[in-house]
PDB file of C-alpha atoms in Angstrom:
ATOM      1  CA  UNK A   1     -48.488  51.309 -24.538  1.00  0.00           C
ATOM      2  CA  UNK A   2     -49.299  54.835 -26.501  1.00  0.00           C
ATOM      3  CA  UNK A   3     -47.874  55.968 -29.733  1.00  0.00           C
ATOM      4  CA  UNK A   4     -46.604  58.951 -28.013  1.00  0.00           C
ATOM      5  CA  UNK A   5     -44.961  56.810 -25.371  1.00  0.00           C
ATOM      6  CA  UNK A   6     -43.669  53.720 -27.528  1.00  0.00           C
ATOM      7  CA  UNK A   7     -41.426  56.864 -29.870  1.00  0.00           C
ATOM      8  CA  UNK A   8     -40.672  58.570 -26.522  1.00  0.00           C
ATOM      9  CA  UNK A   9     -38.805  55.192 -25.785  1.00  0.00           C
ATOM     10  CA  UNK A  10     -37.085  54.676 -29.089  1.00  0.00           C
ATOM     11  CA  UNK A  11     -36.257  58.960 -29.289  1.00  0.00           C
ATOM     12  CA  UNK A  12     -33.028  58.368 -27.389  1.00  0.00           C
ATOM     13  CA  UNK A  13     -31.698  55.720 -30.366  1.00  0.00           C
ATOM     14  CA  UNK A  14     -33.020  57.580 -32.905  1.00  0.00           C
ATOM     15  CA  UNK A  15     -31.324  61.245 -32.225  1.00  0.00           C
ATOM     16  CA  UNK A  16     -27.548  58.438 -31.347  1.00  0.00           C
ATOM     17  CA  UNK A  17     -28.521  57.191 -35.073  1.00  0.00           C
ATOM     18  CA  UNK A  18     -29.258  60.690 -36.529  1.00  0.00           C
ATOM     19  CA  UNK A  19     -25.510  61.482 -34.797  1.00  0.00           C
ATOM     20  CA  UNK A  20     -24.074  58.683 -36.363  1.00  0.00           C
ATOM     21  CA  UNK A  21     -24.778  58.629 -40.183  1.00  0.00           C
ATOM     22  CA  UNK A  22     -24.638  62.208 -40.233  1.00  0.00           C
ATOM     23  CA  UNK A  23     -27.851  62.574 -41.407  1.00  0.00           C
ATOM     24  CA  UNK A  24     -30.344  65.943 -41.045  1.00  0.00           C
ATOM     25  CA  UNK A  25     -32.545  66.473 -38.059  1.00  0.00           C
ATOM     26  CA  UNK A  26     -36.078  64.621 -38.076  1.00  0.00           C
ATOM     27  CA  UNK A  27     -39.123  65.602 -37.475  1.00  0.00           C
ATOM     28  CA  UNK A  28     -40.035  63.656 -34.065  1.00  0.00           C
ATOM     29  CA  UNK A  29     -43.649  62.926 -32.637  1.00  0.00           C
ATOM     30  CA  UNK A  30     -42.643  64.166 -28.768  1.00  0.00           C
ATOM     31  CA  UNK A  31     -41.813  67.477 -30.135  1.00  0.00           C
ATOM     32  CA  UNK A  32     -44.793  68.311 -32.032  1.00  0.00           C
ATOM     33  CA  UNK A  33     -46.666  67.630 -28.544  1.00  0.00           C
ATOM     34  CA  UNK A  34     -44.078  69.503 -26.777  1.00  0.00           C
ATOM     35  CA  UNK A  35     -44.973  72.450 -29.348  1.00  0.00           C
ATOM     36  CA  UNK A  36     -48.791  72.055 -28.773  1.00  0.00           C
ATOM     37  CA  UNK A  37     -48.533  72.767 -25.092  1.00  0.00           C
ATOM     38  CA  UNK A  38     -46.793  75.816 -25.428  1.00  0.00           C
ATOM     39  CA  UNK A  39     -49.283  76.901 -28.274  1.00  0.00           C
ATOM     40  CA  UNK A  40     -52.105  76.382 -25.913  1.00  0.00           C
ATOM     41  CA  UNK A  41     -50.016  78.240 -23.068  1.00  0.00           C
ATOM     42  CA  UNK A  42     -49.348  81.620 -25.961  1.00  0.00           C
ATOM     43  CA  UNK A  43     -52.435  81.510 -27.427  1.00  0.00           C
ATOM     44  CA  UNK A  44     -54.814  80.967 -24.121  1.00  0.00           C
ATOM     45  CA  UNK A  45     -56.096  84.643 -22.663  1.00  0.00           C
ATOM     46  CA  UNK A  46     -58.392  85.638 -20.151  1.00  0.00           C
ATOM     47  CA  UNK A  47     -62.191  86.215 -21.280  1.00  0.00           C
ATOM     48  CA  UNK A  48     -63.539  86.753 -17.211  1.00  0.00           C
ATOM     49  CA  UNK A  49     -62.483  86.195 -13.881  1.00  0.00           C
ATOM     50  CA  UNK A  50     -61.834  82.299 -13.700  1.00  0.00           C
ATOM     51  CA  UNK A  51     -62.160  81.423 -17.341  1.00  0.00           C
ATOM     52  CA  UNK A  52     -59.148  81.654 -19.996  1.00  0.00           C
ATOM     53  CA  UNK A  53     -60.128  80.160 -23.574  1.00  0.00           C
ATOM     54  CA  UNK A  54     -57.797  78.483 -25.751  1.00  0.00           C
ATOM     55  CA  UNK A  55     -57.275  76.982 -29.058  1.00  0.00           C
ATOM     56  CA  UNK A  56     -59.422  74.010 -30.095  1.00  0.00           C
ATOM     57  CA  UNK A  57     -58.256  73.302 -33.325  1.00  0.00           C
ATOM     58  CA  UNK A  58     -54.552  73.126 -34.703  1.00  0.00           C
ATOM     59  CA  UNK A  59     -52.933  72.022 -38.131  1.00  0.00           C
ATOM     60  CA  UNK A  60     -49.118  71.011 -37.879  1.00  0.00           C
ATOM     61  CA  UNK A  61     -47.060  72.144 -41.077  1.00  0.00           C
ATOM     62  CA  UNK A  62     -45.085  69.771 -42.455  1.00  0.00           C
ATOM     63  CA  UNK A  63     -41.951  69.867 -45.186  1.00  0.00           C
ATOM     64  CA  UNK A  64     -42.695  68.232 -48.492  1.00  0.00           C
ATOM     65  CA  UNK A  65     -39.505  65.557 -47.166  1.00  0.00           C
ATOM     66  CA  UNK A  66     -40.885  65.619 -43.523  1.00  0.00           C
ATOM     67  CA  UNK A  67     -44.726  64.791 -44.794  1.00  0.00           C
ATOM     68  CA  UNK A  68     -44.899  61.544 -45.888  1.00  0.00           C
ATOM     69  CA  UNK A  69     -43.451  60.392 -42.339  1.00  0.00           C
ATOM     70  CA  UNK A  70     -46.380  62.417 -40.897  1.00  0.00           C
ATOM     71  CA  UNK A  71     -48.931  60.364 -42.986  1.00  0.00           C
ATOM     72  CA  UNK A  72     -47.194  57.137 -42.048  1.00  0.00           C
ATOM     73  CA  UNK A  73     -47.946  58.435 -38.245  1.00  0.00           C
ATOM     74  CA  UNK A  74     -51.428  58.747 -39.139  1.00  0.00           C
ATOM     75  CA  UNK A  75     -54.450  59.430 -37.476  1.00  0.00           C
ATOM     76  CA  UNK A  76     -53.329  56.842 -34.234  1.00  0.00           C
ATOM     77  CA  UNK A  77     -51.157  59.574 -33.412  1.00  0.00           C
ATOM     78  CA  UNK A  78     -53.193  62.462 -34.134  1.00  0.00           C
ATOM     79  CA  UNK A  79     -56.002  61.313 -31.651  1.00  0.00           C
ATOM     80  CA  UNK A  80     -53.082  60.464 -28.892  1.00  0.00           C
ATOM     81  CA  UNK A  81     -51.880  64.330 -29.943  1.00  0.00           C
ATOM     82  CA  UNK A  82     -55.581  65.672 -29.062  1.00  0.00           C
ATOM     83  CA  UNK A  83     -55.134  63.589 -25.793  1.00  0.00           C
ATOM     84  CA  UNK A  84     -52.460  65.749 -24.977  1.00  0.00           C
ATOM     85  CA  UNK A  85     -53.685  69.104 -25.534  1.00  0.00           C
ATOM     86  CA  UNK A  86     -56.981  67.755 -23.383  1.00  0.00           C
ATOM     87  CA  UNK A  87     -54.334  67.044 -20.639  1.00  0.00           C
ATOM     88  CA  UNK A  88     -52.698  70.321 -20.691  1.00  0.00           C
ATOM     89  CA  UNK A  89     -55.945  72.279 -20.702  1.00  0.00           C
ATOM     90  CA  UNK A  90     -57.629  70.278 -18.122  1.00  0.00           C
ATOM     91  CA  UNK A  91     -54.093  70.688 -16.270  1.00  0.00           C
ATOM     92  CA  UNK A  92     -54.408  74.334 -16.326  1.00  0.00           C
ATOM     93  CA  UNK A  93     -58.286  75.132 -16.689  1.00  0.00           C
ATOM     94  CA  UNK A  94     -58.469  75.921 -19.973  1.00  0.00           C
ATOM     95  CA  UNK A  95     -61.993  76.652 -21.261  1.00  0.00           C
ATOM     96  CA  UNK A  96     -62.367  75.042 -25.074  1.00  0.00           C
ATOM     97  CA  UNK A  97     -64.918  75.765 -27.260  1.00  0.00           C
ATOM     98  CA  UNK A  98     -65.107  72.199 -28.661  1.00  0.00           C
ATOM     99  CA  UNK A  99     -64.200  69.428 -30.384  1.00  0.00           C
ATOM    100  CA  UNK A 100     -60.271  69.253 -30.104  1.00  0.00           C
ATOM    101  CA  UNK A 101     -58.808  68.252 -33.673  1.00  0.00           C
ATOM    102  CA  UNK A 102     -55.131  67.796 -34.947  1.00  0.00           C
ATOM    103  CA  UNK A 103     -54.590  67.088 -38.514  1.00  0.00           C
ATOM    104  CA  UNK A 104     -51.161  67.565 -40.738  1.00  0.00           C
ATOM    105  CA  UNK A 105     -51.118  68.585 -43.822  1.00  0.00           C
ATOM    106  CA  UNK A 106     -47.882  69.705 -46.162  1.00  0.00           C
ATOM    107  CA  UNK A 107     -45.963  73.519 -46.475  1.00  0.00           C
ATOM    108  CA  UNK A 108     -43.530  73.675 -48.761  1.00  0.00           C
ATOM    109  CA  UNK A 109     -42.460  76.748 -47.414  1.00  0.00           C
ATOM    110  CA  UNK A 110     -41.279  74.956 -44.469  1.00  0.00           C
ATOM    111  CA  UNK A 111     -37.965  73.668 -43.902  1.00  0.00           C
ATOM    112  CA  UNK A 112     -36.564  70.381 -43.794  1.00  0.00           C
ATOM    113  CA  UNK A 113     -36.834  68.937 -39.925  1.00  0.00           C
ATOM    114  CA  UNK A 114     -39.213  71.608 -39.101  1.00  0.00           C
ATOM    115  CA  UNK A 115     -42.411  72.287 -38.879  1.00  0.00           C
ATOM    116  CA  UNK A 116     -45.783  74.658 -37.537  1.00  0.00           C
ATOM    117  CA  UNK A 117     -48.423  74.850 -35.834  1.00  0.00           C
ATOM    118  CA  UNK A 118     -51.386  77.199 -36.613  1.00  0.00           C
ATOM    119  CA  UNK A 119     -54.492  77.397 -34.105  1.00  0.00           C
ATOM    120  CA  UNK A 120     -57.727  78.833 -33.490  1.00  0.00           C
ATOM    121  CA  UNK A 121     -60.646  78.217 -31.268  1.00  0.00           C
ATOM    122  CA  UNK A 122     -64.118  76.951 -33.241  1.00  0.00           C
ATOM    123  CA  UNK A 123     -67.138  76.193 -31.730  1.00  0.00           C
ATOM    124  CA  UNK A 124     -67.467  72.769 -33.299  1.00  0.00           C
ATOM    125  CA  UNK A 125     -71.306  70.955 -32.407  1.00  0.00           C
ATOM    126  CA  UNK A 126     -70.608  68.117 -34.669  1.00  0.00           C
ATOM    127  CA  UNK A 127     -70.053  64.849 -33.367  1.00  0.00           C
ATOM    128  CA  UNK A 128     -66.169  64.408 -32.294  1.00  0.00           C
ATOM    129  CA  UNK A 129     -65.696  60.953 -33.988  1.00  0.00           C
ATOM    130  CA  UNK A 130     -66.851  62.516 -37.504  1.00  0.00           C
ATOM    131  CA  UNK A 131     -64.290  60.846 -39.653  1.00  0.00           C
ATOM    132  CA  UNK A 132     -61.283  62.111 -42.104  1.00  0.00           C
ATOM    133  CA  UNK A 133     -60.310  60.535 -45.054  1.00  0.00           C
ATOM    134  CA  UNK A 134     -56.635  60.797 -45.872  1.00  0.00           C
ATOM    135  CA  UNK A 135     -56.316  62.445 -49.129  1.00  0.00           C
ATOM    136  CA  UNK A 136     -54.437  65.286 -51.241  1.00  0.00           C
ATOM    137  CA  UNK A 137     -52.018  67.402 -48.349  1.00  0.00           C
ATOM    138  CA  UNK A 138     -54.240  67.332 -45.918  1.00  0.00           C
ATOM    139  CA  UNK A 139     -53.997  64.105 -43.821  1.00  0.00           C
ATOM    140  CA  UNK A 140     -54.962  62.197 -40.446  1.00  0.00           C
ATOM    141  CA  UNK A 141     -57.605  64.377 -38.700  1.00  0.00           C
ATOM    142  CA  UNK A 142     -57.900  63.091 -35.210  1.00  0.00           C
ATOM    143  CA  UNK A 143     -60.278  64.610 -32.860  1.00  0.00           C
ATOM    144  CA  UNK A 144     -60.974  64.619 -29.077  1.00  0.00           C
ATOM    145  CA  UNK A 145     -61.595  61.760 -28.206  1.00  0.00           C
ATOM    146  CA  UNK A 146     -62.712  59.442 -24.907  1.00  0.00           C
ATOM    147  CA  UNK A 147     -62.648  55.807 -24.580  1.00  0.00           C
ATOM    148  CA  UNK A 148     -66.289  54.533 -25.289  1.00  0.00           C
ATOM    149  CA  UNK A 149     -67.807  58.190 -26.428  1.00  0.00           C
ATOM    150  CA  UNK A 150     -69.826  58.082 -29.460  1.00  0.00           C
ATOM    151  CA  UNK A 151     -69.280  57.981 -33.139  1.00  0.00           C
ATOM    152  CA  UNK A 152     -71.761  58.841 -36.074  1.00  0.00           C
ATOM    153  CA  UNK A 153     -72.590  55.837 -36.693  1.00  0.00           C
ATOM    154  CA  UNK A 154     -73.844  54.632 -33.053  1.00  0.00           C
ATOM    155  CA  UNK A 155     -77.567  55.450 -32.901  1.00  0.00           C
ATOM    156  CA  UNK A 156     -78.831  58.290 -30.723  1.00  0.00           C
ATOM    157  CA  UNK A 157     -80.818  55.649 -29.095  1.00  0.00           C
ATOM    158  CA  UNK A 158     -77.939  53.947 -27.039  1.00  0.00           C
ATOM    159  CA  UNK A 159     -75.773  57.179 -25.828  1.00  0.00           C
ATOM    160  CA  UNK A 160     -75.540  57.555 -22.084  1.00  0.00           C
ATOM    161  CA  UNK A 161     -75.439  61.564 -21.394  1.00  0.00           C
ATOM    162  CA  UNK A 162     -73.320  61.688 -18.214  1.00  0.00           C
ATOM    163  CA  UNK A 163     -71.746  64.883 -16.080  1.00  0.00           C
ATOM    164  CA  UNK A 164     -68.665  64.825 -14.569  1.00  0.00           C
ATOM    165  CA  UNK A 165     -68.688  66.648 -11.272  1.00  0.00           C
ATOM    166  CA  UNK A 166     -65.441  67.494  -9.515  1.00  0.00           C
ATOM    167  CA  UNK A 167     -64.363  63.559  -9.865  1.00  0.00           C
ATOM    168  CA  UNK A 168     -67.659  62.201  -9.903  1.00  0.00           C
ATOM    169  CA  UNK A 169     -69.430  60.514 -12.704  1.00  0.00           C
ATOM    170  CA  UNK A 170     -73.144  61.414 -12.629  1.00  0.00           C
ATOM    171  CA  UNK A 171     -75.834  59.272 -15.735  1.00  0.00           C
ATOM    172  CA  UNK A 172     -78.327  61.316 -16.562  1.00  0.00           C
ATOM    173  CA  UNK A 173     -81.189  59.012 -16.599  1.00  0.00           C
ATOM    174  CA  UNK A 174     -84.311  61.577 -16.503  1.00  0.00           C
ATOM    175  CA  UNK A 175     -85.912  63.907 -18.602  1.00  0.00           C
ATOM    176  CA  UNK A 176     -84.947  67.179 -16.839  1.00  0.00           C
ATOM    177  CA  UNK A 177     -82.154  67.711 -13.569  1.00  0.00           C
ATOM    178  CA  UNK A 178     -81.581  70.399 -11.601  1.00  0.00           C
ATOM    179  CA  UNK A 179     -77.853  71.069 -10.138  1.00  0.00           C
ATOM    180  CA  UNK A 180     -77.362  73.678  -7.203  1.00  0.00           C
ATOM    181  CA  UNK A 181     -75.944  74.107  -4.289  1.00  0.00           C
ATOM    182  CA  UNK A 182     -79.684  72.967  -2.456  1.00  0.00           C
ATOM    183  CA  UNK A 183     -79.846  69.088  -1.304  1.00  0.00           C
ATOM    184  CA  UNK A 184     -83.302  69.323  -2.691  1.00  0.00           C
ATOM    185  CA  UNK A 185     -81.549  69.455  -6.400  1.00  0.00           C
ATOM    186  CA  UNK A 186     -80.948  66.297  -8.470  1.00  0.00           C
ATOM    187  CA  UNK A 187     -77.080  66.392  -7.942  1.00  0.00           C
ATOM    188  CA  UNK A 188     -75.604  68.709  -5.492  1.00  0.00           C
ATOM    189  CA  UNK A 189     -72.686  71.048  -6.130  1.00  0.00           C
ATOM    190  CA  UNK A 190     -70.911  72.573  -2.930  1.00  0.00           C
ATOM    191  CA  UNK A 191     -69.810  75.635  -4.412  1.00  0.00           C
ATOM    192  CA  UNK A 192     -70.642  79.469  -2.437  1.00  0.00           C
ATOM    193  CA  UNK A 193     -71.171  80.651  -6.053  1.00  0.00           C
ATOM    194  CA  UNK A 194     -73.811  78.304  -7.199  1.00  0.00           C
ATOM    195  CA  UNK A 195     -77.251  78.997  -6.634  1.00  0.00           C
ATOM    196  CA  UNK A 196     -79.588  76.594  -4.486  1.00  0.00           C
ATOM    197  CA  UNK A 197     -81.228  75.826  -7.626  1.00  0.00           C
ATOM    198  CA  UNK A 198     -78.477  76.709 -10.017  1.00  0.00           C
ATOM    199  CA  UNK A 199     -78.698  75.272 -13.197  1.00  0.00           C
ATOM    200  CA  UNK A 200     -80.912  72.117 -15.483  1.00  0.00           C
ATOM    201  CA  UNK A 201     -80.190  70.096 -17.787  1.00  0.00           C
ATOM    202  CA  UNK A 202     -82.911  69.031 -19.943  1.00  0.00           C
ATOM    203  CA  UNK A 203     -83.801  66.781 -22.817  1.00  0.00           C
ATOM    204  CA  UNK A 204     -85.477  68.058 -26.477  1.00  0.00           C
ATOM    205  CA  UNK A 205     -85.813  64.835 -28.407  1.00  0.00           C
ATOM    206  CA  UNK A 206     -82.222  63.375 -29.007  1.00  0.00           C
ATOM    207  CA  UNK A 207     -80.508  66.805 -27.948  1.00  0.00           C
ATOM    208  CA  UNK A 208     -79.538  67.944 -24.254  1.00  0.00           C
ATOM    209  CA  UNK A 209     -79.491  72.172 -23.007  1.00  0.00           C
ATOM    210  CA  UNK A 210     -78.473  73.775 -20.547  1.00  0.00           C
ATOM    211  CA  UNK A 211     -80.574  76.505 -18.544  1.00  0.00           C
ATOM    212  CA  UNK A 212     -80.018  78.793 -15.772  1.00  0.00           C
ATOM    213  CA  UNK A 213     -82.726  78.562 -13.429  1.00  0.00           C
ATOM    214  CA  UNK A 214     -82.067  82.787 -12.794  1.00  0.00           C
ATOM    215  CA  UNK A 215     -79.105  81.936 -10.779  1.00  0.00           C
ATOM    216  CA  UNK A 216     -76.953  84.547  -9.043  1.00  0.00           C
ATOM    217  CA  UNK A 217     -73.820  84.416 -10.848  1.00  0.00           C
ATOM    218  CA  UNK A 218     -75.131  83.193 -13.679  1.00  0.00           C
ATOM    219  CA  UNK A 219     -74.341  79.544 -15.896  1.00  0.00           C
ATOM    220  CA  UNK A 220     -71.325  78.744 -19.145  1.00  0.00           C
ATOM    221  CA  UNK A 221     -70.872  76.579 -21.298  1.00  0.00           C
ATOM    222  CA  UNK A 222     -67.537  76.713 -23.240  1.00  0.00           C
ATOM    223  CA  UNK A 223     -67.027  80.079 -22.151  1.00  0.00           C
ATOM    224  CA  UNK A 224     -70.031  81.629 -22.987  1.00  0.00           C
ATOM    225  CA  UNK A 225     -72.792  82.474 -20.791  1.00  0.00           C
ATOM    226  CA  UNK A 226     -76.206  80.796 -21.107  1.00  0.00           C
ATOM    227  CA  UNK A 227     -78.875  82.893 -22.270  1.00  0.00           C
ATOM    228  CA  UNK A 228     -82.432  81.524 -22.243  1.00  0.00           C
ATOM    229  CA  UNK A 229     -80.596  77.980 -23.056  1.00  0.00           C
ATOM    230  CA  UNK A 230     -77.777  76.541 -24.982  1.00  0.00           C
ATOM    231  CA  UNK A 231     -77.627  73.489 -26.770  1.00  0.00           C
ATOM    232  CA  UNK A 232     -74.517  70.746 -25.313  1.00  0.00           C
ATOM    233  CA  UNK A 233     -72.581  68.602 -27.196  1.00  0.00           C
ATOM    234  CA  UNK A 234     -69.825  65.651 -26.359  1.00  0.00           C
ATOM    235  CA  UNK A 235     -67.467  67.866 -24.485  1.00  0.00           C
ATOM    236  CA  UNK A 236     -69.185  70.450 -23.552  1.00  0.00           C
ATOM    237  CA  UNK A 237     -67.553  72.362 -20.259  1.00  0.00           C
ATOM    238  CA  UNK A 238     -69.963  74.038 -17.702  1.00  0.00           C
ATOM    239  CA  UNK A 239     -69.097  76.844 -15.207  1.00  0.00           C
ATOM    240  CA  UNK A 240     -70.782  77.395 -12.314  1.00  0.00           C
ATOM    241  CA  UNK A 241     -68.968  79.560  -9.575  1.00  0.00           C
ATOM    242  CA  UNK A 242     -66.285  77.894  -9.172  1.00  0.00           C
ATOM    243  CA  UNK A 243     -67.347  74.401 -10.682  1.00  0.00           C
ATOM    244  CA  UNK A 244     -66.436  73.070 -14.134  1.00  0.00           C
ATOM    245  CA  UNK A 245     -68.383  70.295 -15.441  1.00  0.00           C
ATOM    246  CA  UNK A 246     -68.002  68.436 -18.406  1.00  0.00           C
ATOM    247  CA  UNK A 247     -71.263  67.268 -20.154  1.00  0.00           C
ATOM    248  CA  UNK A 248     -70.170  64.091 -22.524  1.00  0.00           C
ATOM    249  CA  UNK A 249     -72.136  61.417 -24.560  1.00  0.00           C
ATOM    250  CA  UNK A 250     -70.416  57.344 -23.431  1.00  0.00           C
ATOM    251  CA  UNK A 251     -71.468  54.339 -25.575  1.00  0.00           C
ATOM    252  CA  UNK A 252     -71.576  51.514 -24.021  1.00  0.00           C
ATOM    253  CA  UNK A 253     -68.938  48.970 -24.530  1.00  0.00           C
ATOM    254  CA  UNK A 254     -71.137  46.336 -25.610  1.00  0.00           C
ATOM    255  CA  UNK A 255     -72.796  48.754 -28.853  1.00  0.00           C
ATOM    256  CA  UNK A 256     -69.542  50.193 -29.747  1.00  0.00           C
TER     257      UNK A 256
END
């Protein structure tokens, strides 16, 4: 059972107890999750037809009295809130510029029982699982998290690069693969907005880049058109026509 699910099952009991004792309202994790969804919707903006950019970095501010509760929740909740953001972004077809990050901090201007959320859209080429040590006023920095994804401690040669295309997952087992509408492409994308040979994913040492092959409608990585080549990071979203493709770096279970 996840952190949020457990809290949701006990929220009614907690609310009853608060009213029974006459104590002040406390910030609950499920309220933060709902507020993050609203923040995504309110701050999302259209950059071109079919592409809507949304924030991917969030700072949740608590009062001096509520901050210790956020410290108790710590990184497990921050990571689950990242998942909340990711799932909502996917459901609304929002484009994110990089890894999702959620952190908790203290703000003496916030009233007890309340919280504030500040969001921004930031490109984050670093590894999504860069650890953050709780210290000072900022704690529990959660990053975009996928099962089996690599950490900084994982040697690059053990990463498995994959593409998630329309519900299917393809491993990248060659130094170069071509995506397009043609049956001759390594990965065939059935989309009339995609050229016969539209995009190439190319390995360059320990990195991967996307190279547009002179497609009619262009290729986009995290909402930005590919001019020449664009480096891919874990979680990069590639858009070709009406098709969204997610590039991921996964770690075999035996190497975690």
